[in-house]
CSV table of C-alpha atoms in Angstrom, one decimal:
chain,number,residue,atom,x,y,z
A,666,MET,CA,-10.3,-15.8,-16.6
A,667,LYS,CA,-13.1,-15.2,-15.1
A,668,ASN,CA,-12.0,-12.5,-12.1
A,669,LEU,CA,-8.7,-11.8,-13.8
A,670,PHE,CA,-9.2,-8.0,-15.2
A,671,PRO,CA,-8.0,-8.0,-19.1
A,672,VAL,CA,-5.1,-5.7,-19.5
A,673,ARG,CA,-4.8,-3.5,-22.7
A,674,ARG,CA,-1.4,-1.3,-22.3
A,675,SER,CA,2.3,-0.7,-21.6
A,676,ILE,CA,3.3,1.9,-19.3
A,677,MET,CA,7.3,1.5,-18.9
A,678,THR,CA,8.8,4.2,-21.5
A,679,ALA,CA,12.3,3.3,-22.0
A,680,ALA,CA,13.2,5.9,-19.5
A,681,ALA,CA,10.5,4.7,-16.9
A,682,ALA,CA,12.4,1.1,-17.3
A,683,SER,CA,16.0,3.3,-16.5
A,684,ALA,CA,14.7,5.1,-13.3
A,685,VAL,CA,13.0,1.8,-12.7
A,686,ALA,CA,16.7,-0.6,-13.6
A,687,LEU,CA,18.4,3.0,-11.3
A,688,ALA,CA,15.7,2.0,-8.1
A,689,LEU,CA,16.7,-1.5,-8.0
A,690,SER,CA,20.1,-1.0,-7.9
A,691,ALA,CA,19.4,1.9,-5.0
A,692,CYS,CA,17.7,-0.5,-3.1
A,693,GLY,CA,19.6,-3.1,-0.3
A,694,GLY,CA,23.1,-1.0,-0.8
A,695,GLY,CA,23.7,-1.5,-4.5
A,696,SER,CA,22.2,-4.9,-4.2
A,697,ASN,CA,18.9,-6.0,-6.7
A,698,PRO,CA,15.8,-7.3,-3.8
A,699,LEU,CA,14.7,-9.2,-6.9
A,700,GLU,CA,17.9,-11.0,-7.6
A,701,GLU,CA,17.3,-14.9,-5.5
A,702,ASP,CA,18.2,-15.5,-2.1
A,703,THR,CA,20.1,-18.7,-1.6
A,704,SER,CA,21.0,-18.5,1.8
A,705,GLY,CA,17.2,-20.3,3.3
A,706,PRO,CA,13.9,-22.1,2.3
A,707,ALA,CA,13.4,-18.6,-0.2
A,708,ALA,CA,15.8,-20.1,-2.9
A,709,SER,CA,13.4,-21.8,-4.0
A,710,SER,CA,11.9,-18.8,-5.3
A,711,GLY,CA,10.8,-19.0,-8.8
A,712,ALA,CA,10.9,-23.0,-9.3
A,713,ALA,CA,8.8,-24.2,-11.8
A,714,GLY,CA,5.0,-24.1,-10.9
A,715,GLN,CA,5.7,-22.0,-7.5
A,716,LEU,CA,4.1,-18.9,-7.8
A,717,VAL,CA,6.2,-16.5,-5.7
A,718,VAL,CA,4.4,-13.2,-4.1
A,719,GLY,CA,6.2,-10.1,-3.3
A,720,SER,CA,5.4,-7.4,-1.9
A,721,ALA,CA,6.8,-3.1,-0.6
A,722,ASN,CA,9.1,-2.3,2.0
A,723,PHE,CA,6.2,-1.3,4.6
A,724,PRO,CA,4.9,-4.4,7.3
A,725,GLU,CA,1.1,-4.4,6.2
A,726,SER,CA,2.4,-5.1,2.7
A,727,GLN,CA,4.5,-8.1,4.5
A,728,ILE,CA,1.5,-9.5,5.8
A,729,VAL,CA,-1.3,-9.6,3.2
A,730,GLY,CA,1.7,-11.0,1.1
A,731,GLU,CA,1.9,-13.3,3.7
A,732,LEU,CA,-1.4,-14.0,3.9
A,733,TYR,CA,-2.0,-14.6,0.2
A,734,ALA,CA,0.9,-16.9,0.3
A,735,GLY,CA,-0.5,-18.9,3.8
A,736,ALA,CA,-3.9,-19.2,1.5
A,737,LEU,CA,-2.2,-20.4,-1.3
A,738,ASN,CA,-0.1,-22.9,0.3
A,739,ALA,CA,-2.9,-24.4,2.2
A,740,ALA,CA,-4.8,-24.9,-0.9
A,741,GLY,CA,-2.2,-26.8,-2.6
A,742,ILE,CA,-0.4,-24.5,-4.3
A,743,GLN,CA,3.1,-23.8,-4.2
A,744,ALA,CA,3.5,-20.0,-3.2
A,745,SER,CA,7.0,-18.8,-1.8
A,746,THR,CA,6.9,-14.8,-0.2
A,747,LYS,CA,10.0,-12.7,-1.4
A,748,PRO,CA,9.0,-9.6,0.7
A,749,GLY,CA,9.9,-6.2,0.8
A,750,ILE,CA,10.9,-5.3,-3.3
A,751,GLY,CA,10.2,-1.6,-2.6
A,752,SER,CA,8.1,1.3,-4.3
A,753,ARG,CA,5.0,0.1,-5.8
A,754,GLU,CA,7.1,1.5,-9.3
A,755,VAL,CA,10.0,-1.1,-8.5
A,756,TYR,CA,7.1,-4.4,-7.6
A,757,LEU,CA,5.0,-3.0,-11.2
A,758,LYS,CA,8.2,-3.6,-12.8
A,759,ALA,CA,9.0,-7.1,-11.2
A,760,VAL,CA,5.5,-8.4,-11.7
A,761,GLU,CA,5.5,-6.9,-15.5
A,762,GLU,CA,9.1,-9.0,-15.8
A,763,GLY,CA,8.2,-11.8,-14.5
A,764,SER,CA,10.2,-12.1,-11.1
A,765,VAL,CA,7.0,-12.1,-8.7
A,766,ASP,CA,3.4,-13.0,-9.9
A,767,VAL,CA,0.7,-11.6,-6.9
A,768,VAL,CA,2.0,-8.1,-4.6
A,769,PRO,CA,-0.6,-7.2,-2.6
A,770,ASP,CA,-1.9,-3.4,-3.8
A,771,TYR,CA,-3.7,-0.6,-3.3
A,772,SER,CA,-7.0,0.2,-6.0
A,773,GLY,CA,-6.7,4.1,-6.1
A,774,ASN,CA,-3.6,4.2,-5.5
A,775,LEU,CA,-2.4,1.7,-8.2
A,776,LEU,CA,-5.0,3.4,-10.6
A,777,LEU,CA,-3.3,6.7,-9.8
A,778,ALA,CA,-0.1,5.2,-10.6
A,779,VAL,CA,-1.4,3.6,-14.1
A,780,ASP,CA,-2.8,6.7,-15.0
A,781,PRO,CA,-2.3,9.6,-13.5
A,782,GLU,CA,-5.3,11.6,-15.3
A,783,ALA,CA,-7.8,9.5,-14.3
A,784,THR,CA,-10.5,10.8,-12.0
A,785,ALA,CA,-12.3,8.1,-10.0
A,786,ALA,CA,-13.2,8.5,-6.4
A,787,SER,CA,-15.3,5.8,-5.1
A,788,ALA,CA,-14.7,2.4,-4.6
A,789,ASP,CA,-16.9,0.8,-7.8
A,790,GLU,CA,-15.0,3.2,-10.3
A,791,ILE,CA,-11.8,2.6,-9.7
A,792,LYS,CA,-12.5,-1.4,-9.9
A,793,ASP,CA,-14.3,-0.1,-13.5
A,794,ALA,CA,-11.6,2.0,-14.7
A,795,LEU,CA,-8.8,-0.4,-13.3
A,796,PRO,CA,-9.1,-3.4,-16.4
A,797,ALA,CA,-8.4,-0.6,-19.3
A,798,ALA,CA,-5.8,1.4,-17.2
A,799,LEU,CA,-3.0,-2.2,-16.3
A,800,PRO,CA,0.5,-2.4,-18.2
A,801,GLN,CA,0.4,-5.8,-21.0
A,802,GLY,CA,0.3,-8.6,-18.4
A,803,LEU,CA,-1.2,-7.1,-15.2
A,804,GLY,CA,-4.1,-7.6,-14.0
A,805,VAL,CA,-5.8,-7.4,-10.7
A,806,LEU,CA,-8.8,-9.8,-9.0
A,807,GLU,CA,-11.5,-8.7,-6.2
A,808,PRO,CA,-10.8,-6.3,-3.7
A,809,ALA,CA,-11.4,-7.1,-0.4
A,810,PRO,CA,-13.8,-4.9,1.8
A,811,ALA,CA,-10.4,-3.8,3.7
A,812,GLU,CA,-9.2,-0.7,3.0
A,813,SER,CA,-6.4,0.9,4.4
A,814,LYS,CA,-5.7,4.8,2.4
A,815,ASP,CA,-2.9,7.3,2.8
A,816,ALA,CA,-4.2,10.1,5.2
A,817,MET,CA,-2.9,13.5,6.9
A,818,VAL,CA,-2.5,13.1,11.0
A,819,VAL,CA,-1.7,15.0,13.5
A,820,THR,CA,-1.1,15.2,17.5
A,821,LYS,CA,-3.6,16.7,19.7
A,822,ALA,CA,-1.6,19.4,20.6
A,823,THR,CA,-1.2,20.3,16.8
A,824,ALA,CA,-5.2,19.9,15.8
A,825,GLU,CA,-5.7,22.1,18.9
A,826,LYS,CA,-3.1,24.9,18.3
A,827,TYR,CA,-4.5,25.5,14.7
A,828,LYS,CA,-8.1,24.6,15.1
A,829,LEU,CA,-7.5,21.9,12.7
A,830,THR,CA,-10.1,19.4,12.0
A,831,SER,CA,-10.0,18.7,8.2
A,832,ILE,CA,-6.9,19.0,5.2
A,833,GLU,CA,-9.2,22.2,4.5
A,834,ASP,CA,-7.9,23.9,7.5
A,835,MET,CA,-4.4,23.0,6.8
A,836,GLY,CA,-5.0,25.6,3.6
A,837,PRO,CA,-4.3,29.2,5.4
A,838,VAL,CA,-1.4,27.4,8.3
A,839,CYS,CA,0.3,24.7,5.8
A,840,LYS,CA,3.2,27.6,5.3
A,841,ASP,CA,3.5,27.0,9.2
A,842,LEU,CA,3.9,22.9,9.1
A,843,ALA,CA,6.2,20.5,7.9
A,844,LEU,CA,4.8,17.6,7.0
A,845,GLY,CA,6.8,13.8,7.0
A,846,ALA,CA,5.5,10.9,4.3
A,847,ASN,CA,7.3,8.2,2.1
A,848,PRO,CA,9.5,9.6,0.0
A,849,GLU,CA,7.3,9.0,-3.6
A,850,PHE,CA,4.7,11.6,-1.5
A,851,ALA,CA,6.8,14.3,-3.3
A,852,GLU,CA,5.6,13.5,-6.9
A,853,ARG,CA,2.6,11.4,-6.9
A,854,GLU,CA,-0.4,12.6,-7.6
A,855,TYR,CA,-2.4,12.9,-4.7
A,856,GLY,CA,1.0,13.9,-2.4
A,857,LEU,CA,2.9,17.2,-2.5
A,858,LYS,CA,0.7,18.3,-5.9
A,859,GLY,CA,-2.9,17.3,-4.9
A,860,LEU,CA,-3.0,19.1,-1.6
A,861,LYS,CA,-1.9,22.3,-3.7
A,862,GLU,CA,-4.4,21.7,-6.2
A,863,ASN,CA,-7.4,20.8,-3.8
A,864,TYR,CA,-6.5,22.3,-0.3
A,865,GLY,CA,-3.9,25.4,-1.6
A,866,CYS,CA,-1.6,23.7,1.0
A,867,GLU,CA,2.0,24.1,1.2
A,868,PRO,CA,4.2,22.9,3.6
A,869,LYS,CA,6.7,25.0,5.3
A,870,SER,CA,8.8,21.3,4.3
A,871,PHE,CA,8.4,18.2,3.1
A,872,GLU,CA,10.3,15.3,5.0
A,873,PRO,CA,10.8,12.4,2.9
A,874,ILE,CA,10.9,8.9,5.5
A,875,ASN,CA,10.6,5.8,3.8
A,876,ASP,CA,8.7,3.3,6.6
A,877,GLY,CA,5.2,4.1,5.5
A,878,GLY,CA,3.7,5.8,8.3
A,879,GLY,CA,5.4,3.4,10.8
A,880,PRO,CA,7.9,4.0,14.4
A,881,ALA,CA,10.1,6.3,12.4
A,882,THR,CA,7.4,8.8,11.1
A,883,LEU,CA,5.6,8.6,14.5
A,884,GLN,CA,8.5,9.3,16.0
A,885,ALA,CA,8.9,12.6,14.5
A,886,LEU,CA,5.7,13.6,14.4
A,887,ILE,CA,5.5,13.5,18.3
A,888,THR,CA,8.7,14.8,19.0
A,889,ASP,CA,6.9,17.7,16.9
A,890,LYS,CA,10.5,17.3,13.7
A,891,ILE,CA,7.0,17.4,11.9
A,892,GLN,CA,3.7,18.2,12.9
A,893,VAL,CA,1.1,16.7,10.0
A,894,ALA,CA,1.7,13.1,8.7
A,895,ASP,CA,0.9,10.9,6.2
A,896,ILE,CA,-0.2,7.7,8.1
A,897,TYR,CA,-2.4,4.8,6.9
A,898,THR,CA,-5.6,4.7,8.6
A,899,THR,CA,-5.2,0.7,9.4
A,900,THR,CA,-1.9,1.9,11.5
A,901,PRO,CA,-2.3,1.3,14.8
A,902,SER,CA,-0.4,4.0,16.4
A,903,ILE,CA,-3.1,6.2,15.3
A,904,GLU,CA,-5.5,5.2,18.3
A,905,ASP,CA,-2.6,4.0,20.3
A,906,ASN,CA,-1.4,7.5,20.5
A,907,GLY,CA,-4.4,9.7,20.5
A,908,LEU,CA,-3.1,11.2,17.8
A,909,VAL,CA,-6.0,13.3,14.9
A,910,VAL,CA,-7.2,11.9,11.4
A,911,LEU,CA,-7.9,15.0,9.6
A,912,GLU,CA,-11.2,14.5,7.7
A,913,ASP,CA,-10.5,15.2,3.5
A,914,PRO,CA,-13.7,16.8,1.8
A,915,LYS,CA,-12.5,16.5,-1.6
A,916,ASN,CA,-10.8,13.5,-1.5
A,917,ASN,CA,-7.4,14.1,-2.3
A,918,PHE,CA,-7.3,11.0,-0.5
A,919,ILE,CA,-9.1,8.2,-3.3
A,920,ALA,CA,-10.9,4.4,-2.2
A,921,GLN,CA,-7.7,2.2,-1.5
A,922,GLN,CA,-9.2,-1.4,-1.3
A,923,VAL,CA,-6.7,-3.9,-0.7
A,924,LEU,CA,-6.9,-6.4,-3.5
A,925,PRO,CA,-3.8,-8.8,-5.6
A,926,LEU,CA,-2.0,-7.7,-8.3
A,927,VAL,CA,-1.3,-10.4,-10.4
A,928,SER,CA,0.8,-11.9,-13.8
A,929,SER,CA,-2.0,-12.6,-15.8
A,930,ASP,CA,0.4,-15.1,-17.2
A,931,SER,CA,1.5,-17.4,-14.5
A,932,VAL,CA,-1.5,-17.1,-12.1
A,933,GLY,CA,-4.3,-19.3,-13.1
A,934,GLN,CA,-7.9,-19.9,-12.3
A,935,GLU,CA,-7.5,-21.9,-8.9
A,936,ALA,CA,-5.1,-20.0,-7.6
A,937,ALA,CA,-7.5,-16.5,-8.8
A,938,ASP,CA,-10.1,-18.1,-6.7
A,939,VAL,CA,-8.4,-18.7,-3.9
A,940,LEU,CA,-7.5,-15.3,-3.3
A,941,ASN,CA,-10.8,-13.4,-4.3
A,942,GLU,CA,-11.9,-15.7,-1.1
A,943,LEU,CA,-9.4,-14.2,0.9
A,944,SER,CA,-10.5,-11.0,0.4
A,945,ALA,CA,-14.0,-11.3,0.1
A,946,ALA,CA,-13.0,-12.0,4.1
A,947,LEU,CA,-10.5,-9.3,5.1
A,948,THR,CA,-11.3,-6.4,6.5
A,949,THR,CA,-10.4,-2.9,7.5
A,950,GLU,CA,-10.3,-4.3,11.1
A,951,ASP,CA,-8.5,-7.0,10.4
A,952,LEU,CA,-5.5,-5.4,9.2
A,953,VAL,CA,-5.8,-2.8,12.2
A,954,ASP,CA,-5.5,-5.9,14.8
A,955,LEU,CA,-2.5,-7.8,12.0
A,956,ASN,CA,-0.7,-4.8,12.5
A,957,ARG,CA,-0.5,-4.3,15.8
A,958,GLN,CA,0.4,-7.4,16.2
A,959,VAL,CA,3.8,-7.1,13.7
A,960,SER,CA,4.4,-3.4,14.6
A,961,GLY,CA,2.9,-2.9,18.6
A,962,ASP,CA,4.8,-3.9,21.3
A,963,GLU,CA,4.4,-7.7,20.1
A,964,LYS,CA,6.8,-7.1,17.3
A,965,ARG,CA,5.7,-10.6,16.0
A,966,ASN,CA,6.6,-11.8,12.8
A,967,ALA,CA,4.6,-11.2,9.7
A,968,LYS,CA,4.6,-14.6,8.5
A,969,ASP,CA,3.0,-15.9,12.2
A,970,ALA,CA,0.4,-13.3,12.4
A,971,ALA,CA,-1.3,-14.3,9.1
A,972,ALA,CA,-0.9,-17.7,10.2
A,973,ASP,CA,-2.8,-16.9,13.2
A,974,TRP,CA,-6.1,-15.4,10.8
A,975,LEU,CA,-5.7,-17.6,8.0
A,976,LYS,CA,-6.4,-20.8,10.8
A,977,GLU,CA,-8.5,-18.2,12.3
A,978,LYS,CA,-11.0,-17.7,8.9
A,979,GLY,CA,-10.8,-21.3,8.1
A,980,PHE,CA,-8.1,-21.0,5.2
A,981,ALA,CA,-5.3,-23.0,6.8
A,982,GLU,CA,-5.1,-26.1,9.7
């Protein structure tokens, strides 16, 4: 299939599979988020010939998932959505097993998830490295210009107090700073481990906040419960609250272009072409605006915000 990168190996050991099973059972108060929901329109997910577009458990992923599904439906390819599946560890397994066909992902973090020893850092290097690293049955399509990177973010008051402009400046004072991020940040290569190895930064404490740098993370930061937060660069609250993004001179957080992670068994060339065309049109500025609509004061439904973008860009009528 043109544009659908080839795949070579599976990364799921028995232990990893067991861990994923535990993660699935832990989501939603013991319910499995991948089970069919028979309560509404989404009950048709997984019907013959229909693609299921999943998303992770934060708003931006759900927005991009709605963009993918909306573009596919507008092109005559039946697609339904299954939002909020969970962390990457969970949705990778879901795509491998075939309960989900497409999930938005981020190039750099996806590469590190499947190959923790990868050294690629630039967008082109990561694109070249991904095909050989992906598990059996998975592929990725073309990345978008849009990029949403993890970033170490502080308030202006904290930046002034500790004279912070970069993560490097955090090193000597890290012992005085509490850091908040998604729980997975504690284990991932670019998380606490990366901060220690690249910048000698070991925070006073780590506060797991499971909202992808969303409202709970923001509240903890501006009330000084934490002094540093991992917030994606496309999050409107950074600009809206005058927060400071610390520079990352050692590239602890590598390139993170938005791209579709797909099942190579179920996503055909026609669907791939639609998703590639959408990705080519999606910019970082678009993501910031869409995030503001959904996560800001307007509190728009992700599907409605996505539908308007698709009409504006000519993907739907």
